[in-house]
Short mmCIF file of C-alpha atoms and ligand atoms in Angstrom, two decimals:
data_model
loop_
_atom_site.label_atom_id
_atom_site.label_comp_id
_atom_site.label_asym_id
_atom_site.label_seq_id
_atom_site.Cartn_x
_atom_site.Cartn_y
_atom_site.Cartn_z
CA UNK A 75 0.27 0.30 -0.45
CA UNK A 76 2.24 2.10 0.58
CA UNK A 77 3.17 4.51 -2.14
CA UNK A 78 7.04 5.52 -1.71
CA UNK A 79 10.45 4.41 -0.91
CA UNK A 80 10.42 6.86 2.33
CA UNK A 81 6.66 5.75 3.31
CA UNK A 82 8.48 1.57 2.68
CA UNK A 83 11.15 2.28 4.65
CA UNK A 84 9.49 3.98 7.48
CA UNK A 85 7.41 1.31 7.58
CA UNK A 86 10.24 -1.75 8.07
CA UNK A 87 12.33 0.10 10.81
CA UNK A 88 8.00 0.48 12.66
CA UNK A 89 7.87 -2.89 12.61
CA UNK A 90 11.01 -4.25 12.98
CA UNK A 91 10.62 -1.71 16.38
CA UNK A 92 7.82 -2.65 17.35
CA UNK A 93 8.92 -6.93 16.54
CA UNK A 94 12.20 -5.55 18.87
CA UNK A 95 9.27 -4.57 21.79
CA UNK A 96 7.47 -7.84 21.27
CA UNK A 97 10.54 -9.74 22.18
CA UNK A 98 11.17 -8.25 25.07
CA UNK A 99 7.62 -8.01 26.46
CA UNK A 100 7.31 -11.96 26.62
CA UNK A 101 10.66 -13.16 26.65
CA UNK A 102 10.14 -11.10 30.40
CA UNK A 103 6.47 -12.52 30.42
CA UNK A 104 8.50 -16.35 30.44
CA UNK A 105 11.26 -15.07 33.10
CA UNK A 106 7.81 -13.66 35.50
CA UNK A 107 6.01 -17.04 35.11
CA UNK A 108 3.12 -14.21 33.03
CA UNK A 109 1.66 -15.07 30.21
CA UNK A 110 1.86 -12.38 27.26
CA UNK A 111 -1.37 -12.16 27.32
CA UNK A 112 -1.23 -10.75 30.61
CA UNK A 113 0.95 -7.51 28.94
CA UNK A 114 -1.12 -4.88 27.02
CA UNK A 115 1.58 -3.33 24.51
CA UNK A 116 0.95 0.74 24.47
CA UNK A 117 3.14 2.59 21.79
CA UNK A 118 3.58 6.46 23.21
CA UNK A 119 2.61 8.50 19.63
CA UNK A 120 3.43 11.73 21.56
CA UNK A 121 5.63 13.82 18.73
CA UNK A 122 4.88 11.56 15.74
CA UNK A 123 2.44 11.87 13.05
CA UNK A 124 -0.56 10.16 12.36
CA UNK A 125 0.79 8.10 9.27
CA UNK A 126 2.67 7.12 12.10
CA UNK A 127 0.00 5.81 14.35
CA UNK A 128 -2.22 3.97 11.11
CA UNK A 129 0.80 2.55 11.05
CA UNK A 130 1.12 1.25 13.92
CA UNK A 131 -2.71 0.20 13.98
CA UNK A 132 -2.21 -1.65 10.47
CA UNK A 133 0.20 -4.09 12.21
CA UNK A 134 -1.68 -4.54 15.41
CA UNK A 135 -0.97 -2.54 17.76
CA UNK A 136 -4.04 -2.08 20.06
CA UNK A 137 -3.74 0.34 22.40
CA UNK A 138 -1.59 4.53 21.53
CA UNK A 139 -0.63 7.40 24.24
CA UNK A 140 -0.63 10.79 23.51
CA UNK A 141 0.49 12.63 26.69
CA UNK A 142 -0.65 16.97 24.80
CA UNK A 143 -4.21 16.99 24.49
CA UNK A 144 -4.40 19.51 21.76
CA UNK A 145 -1.84 18.11 19.41
CA UNK A 146 -4.60 14.51 20.95
CA UNK A 147 -7.43 15.61 19.86
CA UNK A 148 -5.82 16.48 16.21
CA UNK A 149 -4.56 13.24 15.89
CA UNK A 150 -6.49 11.67 16.03
CA UNK A 151 -9.43 12.28 13.86
CA UNK A 152 -6.90 12.03 10.92
CA UNK A 153 -6.53 8.15 11.88
CA UNK A 154 -9.39 6.70 10.49
CA UNK A 155 -7.62 3.05 12.37
CA UNK A 156 -9.64 2.15 15.63
CA UNK A 157 -7.78 1.95 18.54
CA UNK A 158 -8.02 2.68 21.92
CA UNK A 159 -6.49 6.77 22.83
CA UNK A 160 -4.73 7.24 26.10
CA UNK A 161 -4.32 10.37 27.58
CA UNK A 162 -0.65 10.19 29.66
CA UNK A 163 -0.04 13.74 30.47
CA UNK A 164 -0.30 15.89 32.59
CA UNK A 165 -3.70 17.10 33.00
CA UNK A 166 -5.02 19.95 34.13
CA UNK A 167 -8.33 21.00 35.06
CA UNK A 168 -9.52 23.58 32.50
CA UNK A 169 -9.05 21.13 29.74
CA UNK A 170 -10.39 17.86 31.76
CA UNK A 171 -13.65 17.45 30.03
CA UNK A 172 -12.29 18.05 26.40
CA UNK A 173 -10.55 15.02 26.78
CA UNK A 174 -12.61 13.21 27.10
CA UNK A 175 -14.11 13.97 23.89
CA UNK A 176 -10.65 11.72 21.90
CA UNK A 177 -9.42 9.91 24.95
CA UNK A 178 -10.65 6.10 25.70
CA UNK A 179 -8.19 5.55 28.49
CA UNK A 180 -7.20 8.23 31.05
CA UNK A 181 -3.99 7.26 33.23
CA UNK A 182 -3.27 10.64 34.89
CA UNK A 183 -5.85 11.15 37.23
CA UNK A 184 -4.03 12.47 39.65
CA UNK A 185 -6.22 15.01 42.28
CA UNK A 186 -9.98 15.15 42.81
CA UNK A 187 -10.43 17.92 40.64
CA UNK A 188 -10.21 16.34 37.92
CA UNK A 189 -12.65 13.27 38.49
CA UNK A 190 -16.38 15.87 38.93
CA UNK A 191 -14.79 17.33 35.29
CA UNK A 192 -14.23 15.24 33.38
CA UNK A 193 -17.64 13.12 35.26
CA UNK A 194 -19.21 15.62 33.40
CA UNK A 195 -17.44 15.23 29.78
CA UNK A 196 -17.79 11.93 30.11
CA UNK A 197 -21.20 12.06 30.76
CA UNK A 198 -21.97 13.00 27.30
CA UNK A 199 -20.01 9.57 26.02
CA UNK A 200 -22.25 6.63 25.30
CA UNK A 201 -19.31 4.43 27.85
CA UNK A 202 -17.91 5.06 30.97
CA UNK A 203 -14.63 6.91 30.05
CA UNK A 204 -11.73 4.19 31.98
CA UNK A 205 -9.39 5.77 34.45
CA UNK A 206 -6.18 5.21 35.89
CA UNK A 207 -5.67 6.89 39.66
CA UNK A 208 -1.93 7.95 39.00
CA UNK A 209 0.14 7.99 42.18
CA UNK A 210 3.43 9.48 42.53
CA UNK A 211 6.47 7.32 42.84
CA UNK A 212 8.98 10.15 43.87
CA UNK A 213 10.00 10.18 47.74
CA UNK A 214 8.08 12.52 49.79
CA UNK A 215 8.31 16.04 48.94
CA UNK A 216 9.91 15.34 45.69
CA UNK A 217 8.85 18.68 43.31
CA UNK A 218 7.06 18.91 40.97
CA UNK A 219 6.59 15.34 39.97
CA UNK A 220 3.31 14.23 38.72
CA UNK A 221 0.98 12.20 40.65
CA UNK A 222 -1.10 11.71 44.22
CA UNK A 223 0.88 10.99 47.41
CA UNK A 224 -0.02 6.51 48.43
CA UNK A 225 -2.00 7.75 51.25
CA UNK A 226 -4.17 9.77 48.90
CA UNK A 227 -5.15 6.99 46.14
CA UNK A 228 -7.81 5.05 47.96
CA UNK A 229 -9.97 8.52 48.26
CA UNK A 230 -9.17 9.58 44.92
CA UNK A 231 -10.07 6.07 43.44
CA UNK A 232 -13.15 5.81 45.71
CA UNK A 233 -14.78 9.62 43.72
CA UNK A 234 -13.74 7.77 41.51
CA UNK A 235 -15.37 5.02 40.76
CA UNK A 236 -18.66 6.33 42.67
CA UNK A 237 -18.72 9.21 39.87
CA UNK A 238 -20.65 7.60 37.29
CA UNK A 239 -19.48 8.27 34.55
CA UNK A 240 -15.73 7.09 35.46
CA UNK A 241 -15.14 3.14 35.36
CA UNK A 242 -12.12 2.75 38.15
CA UNK A 243 -9.60 0.70 35.84
CA UNK A 244 -6.55 0.28 37.84
CA UNK A 245 -3.16 2.27 38.49
CA UNK A 246 -0.58 4.34 37.08
CA UNK A 247 2.80 4.83 37.50
CA UNK A 248 7.00 6.61 35.87
CA UNK A 249 9.64 5.21 38.04
CA UNK A 250 11.64 8.24 39.43
CA UNK A 251 15.27 8.86 37.81
CA UNK A 252 18.06 7.70 39.80
CA UNK A 253 16.78 4.96 41.55
CA UNK A 254 15.97 1.35 41.10
CA UNK A 255 12.85 0.86 38.91
CA UNK A 256 12.24 -2.57 40.49
CA UNK A 257 11.69 -0.31 44.35
CA UNK A 258 9.64 2.22 42.61
CA UNK A 259 7.35 -0.71 40.48
CA UNK A 260 6.16 -2.74 44.47
CA UNK A 261 6.10 0.25 45.77
CA UNK A 262 2.85 0.65 43.33
CA UNK A 263 2.48 -2.85 43.42
CA UNK A 264 1.34 -2.55 46.83
CA UNK A 265 -1.01 0.74 45.89
CA UNK A 266 -2.54 -1.37 43.11
CA UNK A 267 -3.24 -4.60 45.47
CA UNK A 268 -5.09 -1.85 48.06
CA UNK A 269 -7.03 -0.36 45.32
CA UNK A 270 -8.03 -3.79 44.78
CA UNK A 271 -9.39 -4.21 47.68
CA UNK A 272 -11.68 -2.25 48.02
CA UNK A 273 -12.80 -2.04 43.51
CA UNK A 274 -11.52 -5.85 42.64
CA UNK A 275 -12.86 -5.09 39.38
CA UNK A 276 -9.93 -1.74 39.70
CA UNK A 277 -7.30 -4.66 37.87
CA UNK A 278 -4.99 -2.53 35.63
CA UNK A 279 -1.11 -1.06 36.50
CA UNK A 280 0.22 0.44 34.00
CA UNK A 281 4.12 0.46 34.54
CA UNK A 282 7.58 0.76 32.26
CA UNK A 283 8.26 2.71 29.71
CA UNK A 284 11.30 1.54 26.57
CA UNK A 285 14.10 1.35 29.37
CA UNK A 286 12.55 -0.65 32.07
CA UNK A 287 9.68 -1.37 30.60
CA UNK A 288 11.07 -5.59 32.17
CA UNK A 289 11.54 -4.28 35.18
CA UNK A 290 7.78 -3.34 35.97
CA UNK A 291 6.18 -6.48 34.73
CA UNK A 292 8.81 -8.36 36.88
CA UNK A 293 6.05 -6.19 39.59
CA UNK A 294 3.08 -7.02 38.40
CA UNK A 295 2.39 -4.37 35.01
CA UNK A 296 -1.04 -5.02 32.96
CA UNK A 297 -0.32 -2.42 30.17
CA UNK A 298 3.65 -0.89 29.58
CA UNK A 299 3.54 2.57 27.33
CA UNK A 300 6.43 1.79 25.30
CA UNK A 301 7.15 4.74 22.96
CA UNK A 302 11.09 5.23 21.29
CA UNK A 303 12.32 1.32 21.31
CA UNK A 304 9.05 0.87 18.64
CA UNK A 305 9.20 4.27 17.35
CA UNK A 306 12.71 5.04 17.16
CA UNK A 307 13.58 8.99 18.70
CA UNK A 308 10.92 11.90 18.87
CA UNK A 309 10.86 14.13 16.76
CA UNK A 310 11.80 17.80 18.36
CA UNK A 311 7.88 19.84 17.71
CA UNK A 312 8.36 23.46 18.01
C1 PLP B 209 6.74 9.48 27.05
C2 PLP B 209 6.33 9.16 27.91
C3 PLP B 209 6.37 7.35 27.99
C4 PLP B 209 7.07 6.70 26.74
O1 PLP B 209 8.56 6.58 27.06
P1 PLP B 209 10.17 5.71 25.88
O2 PLP B 209 10.42 5.98 27.40
O3 PLP B 209 10.30 6.98 24.16
O4 PLP B 209 9.65 4.76 26.22
C5 PLP B 209 5.71 6.62 29.07
N1 PLP B 209 5.06 6.94 29.53
C6 PLP B 209 4.80 8.27 29.85
C7 PLP B 209 3.99 8.75 30.92
C8 PLP B 209 4.93 9.34 29.06
O5 PLP B 209 4.66 10.38 29.28
#
């Protein structure tokens, strides 16, 4: 179908990156005694063009992740293939309702204030919006990092679960720089287990990126968010 040499070359490049990452996931699952079907690959397509997202869909990818509202809102209509679109970026309160118009999953809910905004936006949808609580894995008091403090997660999860138009699916976390990711993902697994005690259906654990997906899978991740290992270095935008 590709009509130009550069489109063919890009397809080969993306197919090769995808094959390498799927192999890493399979190996990590085998090492952890888990089945590869337990882990969903979400390819992080931020900064990459709609043509790359369409390529991924043609190569069998089911889930993609974006971290900027406007970029994703513009991109989604240009990709005709059915995909599940995840919002994984920092969420401003005044954008939360608008995100529900293109996102199928919002992974980055880290404060109560977002819940009402998302629930209001999701009321316009046919199906409830899937939501994860983003848990901070940083040392207590670390400045400027996203995520709810672990102690605040149960109340946030409860607010999501009772909002009506939102479906609490689980938790998400990003391992902090400068720490063994295995230790951070172990803390996330503990928080995930606590959430599941109150909400047995909230089984998703989104953890692991290009550099640490093996440690995340060992710690029980059900979703890995991988960008550069599949698509190459991100293009610089503006
Ligand atoms: C960009 C991003 C990723 C993917 O990072 P890579 O290192 O390119 O795999 C995963 N999760 C979040 C929250 C991101 O912002």
